[in-house]
Amino acid sequence: MSESGHTWRKVFMALPVEADRVRSWTAGHVAHEDAPLVANELFVAVLGNRPESIEMTISTAGPRMRITATGQAPLPILQVHGPGALVIKGLSRSSGITTCVCGLWAQLTAPEATHE
């Protein structure tokens, strides 16, 4: 059985005040309660590298969703393993660095529906 999904992308200015817009944008596209916080932590981690802009991507497939934040330059180790990494790892099923090493991603799974 194939899984359907969606992808949304938005480029944000690389400014701390944009973090609120990132959280709102994320919450507007996916209903997962942890997604806005995970998106925020990904955004802030990439923001620490001082890019010109940050592209946020949300991709869904079945019960899975992947949130990615990407800048323009390779991330230093502090942005990859900094304090936000603990939050990201604690709230996501898996996480990592993008293949271009300019961004970070986290995968979440929608909670299973309970049947009564």
Short mmCIF file of N, CA, C and O in Angstrom, two decimals:
data_model
loop_
_atom_site.label_atom_id
_atom_site.label_comp_id
_atom_site.label_asym_id
_atom_site.label_seq_id
_atom_site.Cartn_x
_atom_site.Cartn_y
_atom_site.Cartn_z
N MET A 1 0.84 -1.16 0.00
CA MET A 1 0.00 0.00 0.00
C MET A 1 0.90 1.24 0.00
O MET A 1 1.83 1.35 0.78
N SER A 2 0.63 2.17 -0.90
CA SER A 2 1.43 3.39 -0.95
C SER A 2 0.92 4.39 0.08
O SER A 2 -0.24 4.37 0.48
N GLU A 3 1.83 5.25 0.48
CA GLU A 3 1.48 6.29 1.44
C GLU A 3 1.46 7.64 0.72
O GLU A 3 2.36 7.93 -0.06
N SER A 4 0.45 8.41 0.97
CA SER A 4 0.41 9.74 0.39
C SER A 4 1.00 10.72 1.38
O SER A 4 1.06 10.46 2.58
N GLY A 5 1.43 11.84 0.88
CA GLY A 5 2.02 12.84 1.75
C GLY A 5 2.03 14.20 1.09
O GLY A 5 1.56 14.38 -0.03
N HIS A 6 2.57 15.15 1.82
CA HIS A 6 2.66 16.53 1.35
C HIS A 6 4.01 17.10 1.74
O HIS A 6 4.65 16.62 2.69
N THR A 7 4.43 18.13 1.02
CA THR A 7 5.65 18.84 1.37
C THR A 7 5.37 20.34 1.30
O THR A 7 4.74 20.82 0.34
N TRP A 8 5.81 21.05 2.32
CA TRP A 8 5.71 22.51 2.36
C TRP A 8 7.09 23.07 2.61
O TRP A 8 7.85 22.53 3.43
N ARG A 9 7.42 24.16 1.92
CA ARG A 9 8.71 24.84 2.11
C ARG A 9 8.45 26.32 2.27
O ARG A 9 7.59 26.89 1.60
N LYS A 10 9.25 26.91 3.12
CA LYS A 10 9.17 28.37 3.30
C LYS A 10 10.55 28.86 3.72
O LYS A 10 11.21 28.24 4.54
N VAL A 11 10.96 29.97 3.13
CA VAL A 11 12.23 30.59 3.48
C VAL A 11 11.94 31.72 4.48
O VAL A 11 11.08 32.58 4.22
N PHE A 12 12.65 31.68 5.59
CA PHE A 12 12.52 32.70 6.63
C PHE A 12 13.79 33.53 6.71
O PHE A 12 14.89 33.01 6.46
N MET A 13 13.64 34.79 7.08
CA MET A 13 14.82 35.60 7.34
C MET A 13 15.56 34.99 8.53
O MET A 13 14.91 34.48 9.45
N ALA A 14 16.85 35.05 8.51
CA ALA A 14 17.65 34.48 9.60
C ALA A 14 17.76 35.48 10.74
O ALA A 14 18.81 36.06 11.00
N LEU A 15 16.64 35.67 11.42
CA LEU A 15 16.56 36.59 12.56
C LEU A 15 15.88 35.87 13.71
O LEU A 15 14.92 35.11 13.50
N PRO A 16 16.33 36.11 14.95
CA PRO A 16 15.71 35.45 16.10
C PRO A 16 14.20 35.66 16.19
O PRO A 16 13.48 34.76 16.60
N VAL A 17 13.71 36.83 15.79
CA VAL A 17 12.27 37.11 15.89
C VAL A 17 11.45 36.23 14.95
O VAL A 17 10.24 36.10 15.13
N GLU A 18 12.08 35.61 13.97
CA GLU A 18 11.37 34.74 13.04
C GLU A 18 11.00 33.40 13.66
O GLU A 18 10.17 32.66 13.11
N ALA A 19 11.60 33.05 14.79
CA ALA A 19 11.33 31.76 15.42
C ALA A 19 9.84 31.60 15.73
O ALA A 19 9.29 30.50 15.56
N ASP A 20 9.18 32.65 16.13
CA ASP A 20 7.74 32.58 16.41
C ASP A 20 6.96 32.26 15.14
O ASP A 20 6.02 31.46 15.16
N ARG A 21 7.36 32.88 14.03
CA ARG A 21 6.70 32.60 12.74
C ARG A 21 6.93 31.16 12.30
O ARG A 21 6.04 30.53 11.73
N VAL A 22 8.13 30.63 12.58
CA VAL A 22 8.43 29.24 12.24
C VAL A 22 7.49 28.30 13.01
O VAL A 22 6.92 27.37 12.45
N ARG A 23 7.33 28.56 14.31
CA ARG A 23 6.44 27.73 15.13
C ARG A 23 4.99 27.81 14.62
O ARG A 23 4.31 26.78 14.49
N SER A 24 4.53 29.00 14.32
CA SER A 24 3.15 29.18 13.83
C SER A 24 2.96 28.52 12.48
O SER A 24 1.94 27.86 12.23
N TRP A 25 3.93 28.69 11.59
CA TRP A 25 3.86 28.08 10.26
C TRP A 25 3.80 26.55 10.38
O TRP A 25 3.00 25.90 9.72
N THR A 26 4.62 26.00 11.24
CA THR A 26 4.65 24.55 11.44
C THR A 26 3.31 24.06 11.99
O THR A 26 2.73 23.10 11.49
N ALA A 27 2.81 24.72 13.02
CA ALA A 27 1.53 24.34 13.62
C ALA A 27 0.38 24.45 12.62
O ALA A 27 -0.59 23.69 12.70
N GLY A 28 0.50 25.33 11.66
CA GLY A 28 -0.53 25.49 10.64
C GLY A 28 -0.55 24.37 9.61
O GLY A 28 -1.53 24.22 8.87
N HIS A 29 0.52 23.59 9.55
CA HIS A 29 0.60 22.53 8.54
C HIS A 29 0.50 21.12 9.11
O HIS A 29 0.07 20.22 8.39
N VAL A 30 0.91 20.92 10.34
CA VAL A 30 0.83 19.58 10.94
C VAL A 30 0.25 19.69 12.35
O VAL A 30 0.48 20.67 13.05
N ALA A 31 -0.49 18.67 12.74
CA ALA A 31 -1.19 18.71 14.03
C ALA A 31 -0.38 18.11 15.18
O ALA A 31 -0.84 18.14 16.31
N HIS A 32 0.79 17.61 14.92
CA HIS A 32 1.60 16.98 15.97
C HIS A 32 1.98 18.04 17.02
O HIS A 32 2.51 19.09 16.69
N GLU A 33 1.69 17.75 18.28
CA GLU A 33 1.89 18.76 19.33
C GLU A 33 3.36 19.14 19.55
O GLU A 33 3.65 20.25 20.01
N ASP A 34 4.30 18.27 19.22
CA ASP A 34 5.71 18.58 19.40
C ASP A 34 6.36 19.23 18.18
O ASP A 34 7.47 19.75 18.27
N ALA A 35 5.69 19.21 17.04
CA ALA A 35 6.28 19.71 15.81
C ALA A 35 6.72 21.18 15.89
O ALA A 35 7.83 21.50 15.45
N PRO A 36 5.92 22.11 16.43
CA PRO A 36 6.38 23.50 16.50
C PRO A 36 7.65 23.67 17.34
O PRO A 36 8.54 24.44 16.95
N LEU A 37 7.76 22.96 18.45
CA LEU A 37 8.95 23.06 19.28
C LEU A 37 10.17 22.48 18.58
O LEU A 37 11.26 23.06 18.60
N VAL A 38 9.99 21.34 17.91
CA VAL A 38 11.10 20.73 17.17
C VAL A 38 11.53 21.67 16.04
O VAL A 38 12.74 21.91 15.84
N ALA A 39 10.58 22.24 15.30
CA ALA A 39 10.92 23.18 14.23
C ALA A 39 11.68 24.38 14.78
O ALA A 39 12.65 24.85 14.18
N ASN A 40 11.24 24.87 15.92
CA ASN A 40 11.91 26.00 16.57
C ASN A 40 13.37 25.66 16.89
O ASN A 40 14.28 26.44 16.60
N GLU A 41 13.60 24.52 17.48
CA GLU A 41 14.97 24.12 17.85
C GLU A 41 15.85 23.92 16.62
O GLU A 41 17.03 24.28 16.64
N LEU A 42 15.30 23.35 15.56
CA LEU A 42 16.06 23.21 14.32
C LEU A 42 16.41 24.57 13.75
O LEU A 42 17.56 24.82 13.35
N PHE A 43 15.43 25.48 13.73
CA PHE A 43 15.64 26.84 13.22
C PHE A 43 16.73 27.55 14.01
O PHE A 43 17.65 28.14 13.45
N VAL A 44 16.64 27.49 15.33
CA VAL A 44 17.60 28.19 16.19
C VAL A 44 19.01 27.60 16.03
O VAL A 44 19.99 28.34 16.02
N ALA A 45 19.10 26.29 15.88
CA ALA A 45 20.42 25.66 15.70
C ALA A 45 21.08 26.16 14.41
O ALA A 45 22.26 26.50 14.40
N VAL A 46 20.32 26.23 13.33
CA VAL A 46 20.87 26.72 12.07
C VAL A 46 21.12 28.23 12.14
O VAL A 46 22.10 28.73 11.60
N LEU A 47 20.27 28.95 12.85
CA LEU A 47 20.42 30.39 13.03
C LEU A 47 21.77 30.72 13.66
O LEU A 47 22.38 31.74 13.35
N GLY A 48 22.27 29.85 14.54
CA GLY A 48 23.55 30.07 15.20
C GLY A 48 24.72 30.16 14.25
O GLY A 48 25.79 30.65 14.61
N ASN A 49 24.55 29.70 13.02
CA ASN A 49 25.60 29.76 12.01
C ASN A 49 25.56 31.07 11.21
O ASN A 49 26.37 31.27 10.32
N ARG A 50 24.60 31.92 11.53
CA ARG A 50 24.40 33.24 10.91
C ARG A 50 24.22 33.20 9.39
O ARG A 50 24.92 33.90 8.65
N PRO A 51 23.29 32.37 8.91
CA PRO A 51 23.03 32.34 7.47
C PRO A 51 22.25 33.59 7.04
O PRO A 51 21.74 34.34 7.88
N GLU A 52 22.14 33.79 5.74
CA GLU A 52 21.34 34.90 5.22
C GLU A 52 19.85 34.61 5.40
O GLU A 52 19.06 35.51 5.66
N SER A 53 19.48 33.34 5.22
CA SER A 53 18.09 32.91 5.37
C SER A 53 18.10 31.44 5.77
O SER A 53 19.12 30.77 5.68
N ILE A 54 16.95 30.96 6.20
CA ILE A 54 16.80 29.56 6.59
C ILE A 54 15.57 29.01 5.89
O ILE A 54 14.47 29.55 6.03
N GLU A 55 15.77 27.93 5.15
CA GLU A 55 14.65 27.27 4.50
C GLU A 55 14.12 26.18 5.41
O GLU A 55 14.87 25.29 5.82
N MET A 56 12.85 26.25 5.73
CA MET A 56 12.18 25.24 6.53
C MET A 56 11.35 24.37 5.60
O MET A 56 10.67 24.88 4.70
N THR A 57 11.42 23.07 5.80
CA THR A 57 10.65 22.12 4.99
C THR A 57 9.93 21.16 5.93
O THR A 57 10.52 20.66 6.89
N ILE A 58 8.67 20.91 5.63
CA ILE A 58 7.90 19.89 6.34
C ILE A 58 7.43 18.90 5.27
O ILE A 58 6.81 19.30 4.29
N SER A 59 7.77 17.64 5.46
CA SER A 59 7.33 16.59 4.54
C SER A 59 6.61 15.53 5.34
O SER A 59 7.08 15.12 6.40
N THR A 60 5.46 15.09 4.82
CA THR A 60 4.71 14.03 5.49
C THR A 60 4.57 12.83 4.56
O THR A 60 4.57 12.97 3.33
N ALA A 61 4.48 11.66 5.15
CA ALA A 61 4.21 10.42 4.43
C ALA A 61 3.55 9.48 5.43
O ALA A 61 4.18 9.07 6.40
N GLY A 62 2.28 9.20 5.21
CA GLY A 62 1.55 8.38 6.17
C GLY A 62 1.61 9.02 7.55
O GLY A 62 1.37 10.21 7.69
N PRO A 63 1.99 8.26 8.58
CA PRO A 63 2.03 8.81 9.94
C PRO A 63 3.35 9.55 10.25
O PRO A 63 3.51 10.09 11.33
N ARG A 64 4.28 9.57 9.30
CA ARG A 64 5.59 10.19 9.54
C ARG A 64 5.63 11.62 9.01
O ARG A 64 5.01 11.95 8.02
N MET A 65 6.42 12.45 9.70
CA MET A 65 6.69 13.79 9.20
C MET A 65 8.15 14.11 9.47
O MET A 65 8.70 13.72 10.50
N ARG A 66 8.75 14.79 8.53
CA ARG A 66 10.15 15.21 8.68
C ARG A 66 10.19 16.72 8.57
O ARG A 66 9.62 17.30 7.65
N ILE A 67 10.85 17.34 9.52
CA ILE A 67 11.03 18.79 9.54
C ILE A 67 12.52 19.05 9.33
O ILE A 67 13.36 18.45 10.01
N THR A 68 12.83 19.94 8.39
CA THR A 68 14.22 20.24 8.07
C THR A 68 14.43 21.75 8.09
O THR A 68 13.59 22.50 7.61
N ALA A 69 15.57 22.18 8.62
CA ALA A 69 16.00 23.58 8.59
C ALA A 69 17.36 23.60 7.90
O ALA A 69 18.27 22.88 8.30
N THR A 70 17.48 24.43 6.85
CA THR A 70 18.72 24.46 6.08
C THR A 70 19.18 25.89 5.85
O THR A 70 18.39 26.75 5.44
N GLY A 71 20.47 26.13 6.09
CA GLY A 71 21.09 27.41 5.81
C GLY A 71 21.95 27.31 4.57
O GLY A 71 21.77 26.40 3.75
N GLN A 72 22.94 28.21 4.44
CA GLN A 72 23.76 28.23 3.23
C GLN A 72 25.18 27.70 3.44
O GLN A 72 25.89 27.47 2.48
N ALA A 73 25.62 27.53 4.66
CA ALA A 73 27.00 27.11 4.92
C ALA A 73 27.01 25.88 5.84
O ALA A 73 26.07 25.67 6.62
N PRO A 74 28.07 25.08 5.75
CA PRO A 74 28.18 23.92 6.65
C PRO A 74 28.09 24.33 8.11
O PRO A 74 28.62 25.37 8.52
N LEU A 75 27.38 23.53 8.89
CA LEU A 75 27.19 23.83 10.31
C LEU A 75 28.40 23.40 11.13
O LEU A 75 28.90 22.29 10.96
N PRO A 76 28.83 24.25 12.05
CA PRO A 76 29.89 23.83 12.98
C PRO A 76 29.33 22.84 14.00
O PRO A 76 28.12 22.73 14.20
N ILE A 77 30.20 22.14 14.65
CA ILE A 77 29.81 21.08 15.59
C ILE A 77 28.88 21.59 16.69
O ILE A 77 27.98 20.87 17.12
N LEU A 78 29.05 22.83 17.15
CA LEU A 78 28.19 23.37 18.22
C LEU A 78 26.73 23.42 17.79
O LEU A 78 25.85 23.11 18.58
N GLN A 79 26.47 23.76 16.52
CA GLN A 79 25.08 23.81 16.07
C GLN A 79 24.50 22.40 15.90
O GLN A 79 23.31 22.21 16.04
N VAL A 80 25.33 21.43 15.61
CA VAL A 80 24.86 20.07 15.41
C VAL A 80 24.60 19.36 16.74
O VAL A 80 23.65 18.60 16.88
N HIS A 81 25.45 19.62 17.73
CA HIS A 81 25.35 18.91 19.01
C HIS A 81 25.15 19.85 20.19
O HIS A 81 25.48 19.51 21.31
N GLY A 82 24.61 21.03 19.95
CA GLY A 82 24.40 22.00 21.02
C GLY A 82 23.22 21.63 21.91
O GLY A 82 22.62 20.56 21.78
N PRO A 83 22.86 22.53 22.81
CA PRO A 83 21.78 22.26 23.77
C PRO A 83 20.44 21.91 23.13
O PRO A 83 19.70 21.08 23.65
N GLY A 84 20.13 22.50 21.99
CA GLY A 84 18.87 22.20 21.32
C GLY A 84 18.79 20.77 20.82
O GLY A 84 17.71 20.23 20.63
N ALA A 85 19.95 20.16 20.60
CA ALA A 85 19.98 18.78 20.11
C ALA A 85 19.32 17.83 21.10
O ALA A 85 18.67 16.85 20.70
N LEU A 86 19.44 18.11 22.38
CA LEU A 86 18.80 17.27 23.40
C LEU A 86 17.28 17.35 23.29
O LEU A 86 16.59 16.34 23.43
N VAL A 87 16.77 18.54 23.05
CA VAL A 87 15.32 18.72 22.89
C VAL A 87 14.85 18.00 21.63
O VAL A 87 13.87 17.25 21.64
N ILE A 88 15.59 18.19 20.53
CA ILE A 88 15.23 17.57 19.26
C ILE A 88 15.23 16.04 19.40
O ILE A 88 14.28 15.37 19.01
N LYS A 89 16.28 15.49 19.97
CA LYS A 89 16.38 14.04 20.12
C LYS A 89 15.32 13.49 21.06
O LYS A 89 14.80 12.40 20.87
N GLY A 90 14.97 14.27 22.09
CA GLY A 90 13.97 13.81 23.05
C GLY A 90 12.56 13.79 22.48
O GLY A 90 11.73 12.99 22.90
N LEU A 91 12.27 14.67 21.53
CA LEU A 91 10.91 14.78 20.99
C LEU A 91 10.72 14.09 19.64
O LEU A 91 9.59 13.92 19.20
N SER A 92 11.81 13.70 19.00
CA SER A 92 11.67 13.10 17.68
C SER A 92 12.03 11.62 17.69
O SER A 92 12.70 11.14 18.60
N ARG A 93 11.58 10.93 16.67
CA ARG A 93 11.87 9.51 16.52
C ARG A 93 13.32 9.33 16.08
O ARG A 93 13.99 8.40 16.50
N SER A 94 13.79 10.21 15.19
CA SER A 94 15.18 10.20 14.75
C SER A 94 15.53 11.61 14.27
O SER A 94 14.64 12.40 13.97
N SER A 95 16.80 11.90 14.20
CA SER A 95 17.24 13.23 13.77
C SER A 95 18.65 13.12 13.22
O SER A 95 19.35 12.13 13.45
N GLY A 96 19.06 14.16 12.52
CA GLY A 96 20.41 14.14 11.97
C GLY A 96 20.74 15.41 11.23
O GLY A 96 20.01 16.40 11.29
N ILE A 97 21.85 15.34 10.53
CA ILE A 97 22.33 16.47 9.74
C ILE A 97 22.04 16.18 8.27
O ILE A 97 22.07 15.02 7.85
N THR A 98 21.73 17.21 7.50
CA THR A 98 21.43 17.01 6.08
C THR A 98 22.68 16.58 5.33
O THR A 98 23.80 16.79 5.79
N THR A 99 22.50 15.99 4.17
CA THR A 99 23.64 15.51 3.39
C THR A 99 24.56 16.64 2.94
O THR A 99 25.75 16.42 2.75
N CYS A 100 24.04 17.84 2.81
CA CYS A 100 24.87 18.99 2.43
C CYS A 100 25.58 19.59 3.65
O CYS A 100 26.37 20.51 3.50
N VAL A 101 25.33 19.08 4.83
CA VAL A 101 25.82 19.52 6.15
C VAL A 101 25.51 20.98 6.47
O VAL A 101 26.09 21.57 7.36
N CYS A 102 24.54 21.55 5.75
CA CYS A 102 24.13 22.93 6.00
C CYS A 102 22.82 23.00 6.79
O CYS A 102 22.29 24.09 7.01
N GLY A 103 22.31 21.86 7.20
CA GLY A 103 21.03 21.86 7.90
C GLY A 103 20.85 20.65 8.80
O GLY A 103 21.69 19.74 8.84
N LEU A 104 19.74 20.67 9.51
CA LEU A 104 19.38 19.61 10.45
C LEU A 104 17.96 19.16 10.16
O LEU A 104 17.14 19.95 9.69
N TRP A 105 17.65 17.90 10.48
CA TRP A 105 16.30 17.38 10.29
C TRP A 105 15.90 16.56 11.51
O TRP A 105 16.75 16.09 12.26
N ALA A 106 14.60 16.40 11.65
CA ALA A 106 14.05 15.54 12.70
C ALA A 106 12.80 14.88 12.14
O ALA A 106 12.04 15.49 11.40
N GLN A 107 12.63 13.62 12.49
CA GLN A 107 11.45 12.88 12.05
C GLN A 107 10.57 12.58 13.25
O GLN A 107 11.05 12.12 14.28
N LEU A 108 9.29 12.86 13.10
CA LEU A 108 8.31 12.57 14.14
C LEU A 108 7.28 11.61 13.57
O LEU A 108 7.10 11.54 12.37
N THR A 109 6.62 10.90 14.44
CA THR A 109 5.55 9.99 14.04
C THR A 109 4.27 10.41 14.73
O THR A 109 4.29 10.66 15.95
N ALA A 110 3.21 10.47 13.96
CA ALA A 110 1.91 10.83 14.54
C ALA A 110 1.51 9.77 15.56
O ALA A 110 1.73 8.58 15.34
N PRO A 111 0.96 10.19 16.69
CA PRO A 111 0.49 9.20 17.67
C PRO A 111 -0.58 8.32 17.06
O PRO A 111 -1.39 8.79 16.27
N GLU A 112 -0.56 7.04 17.41
CA GLU A 112 -1.56 6.13 16.89
C GLU A 112 -2.90 6.43 17.52
O GLU A 112 -3.00 6.75 18.70
N ALA A 113 -3.94 6.31 16.72
CA ALA A 113 -5.29 6.54 17.21
C ALA A 113 -5.67 5.41 18.17
O ALA A 113 -5.34 4.26 17.97
N THR A 114 -6.35 5.79 19.22
CA THR A 114 -6.80 4.78 20.18
C THR A 114 -8.20 4.31 19.78
O THR A 114 -9.03 5.10 19.34
N HIS A 115 -8.43 3.04 19.89
CA HIS A 115 -9.74 2.46 19.55
C HIS A 115 -10.39 1.98 20.84
O HIS A 115 -9.80 1.24 21.60
N GLU A 116 -11.59 2.39 21.05
CA GLU A 116 -12.31 1.98 22.25
C GLU A 116 -13.34 0.94 21.93
O GLU A 116 -13.91 0.84 20.93
#
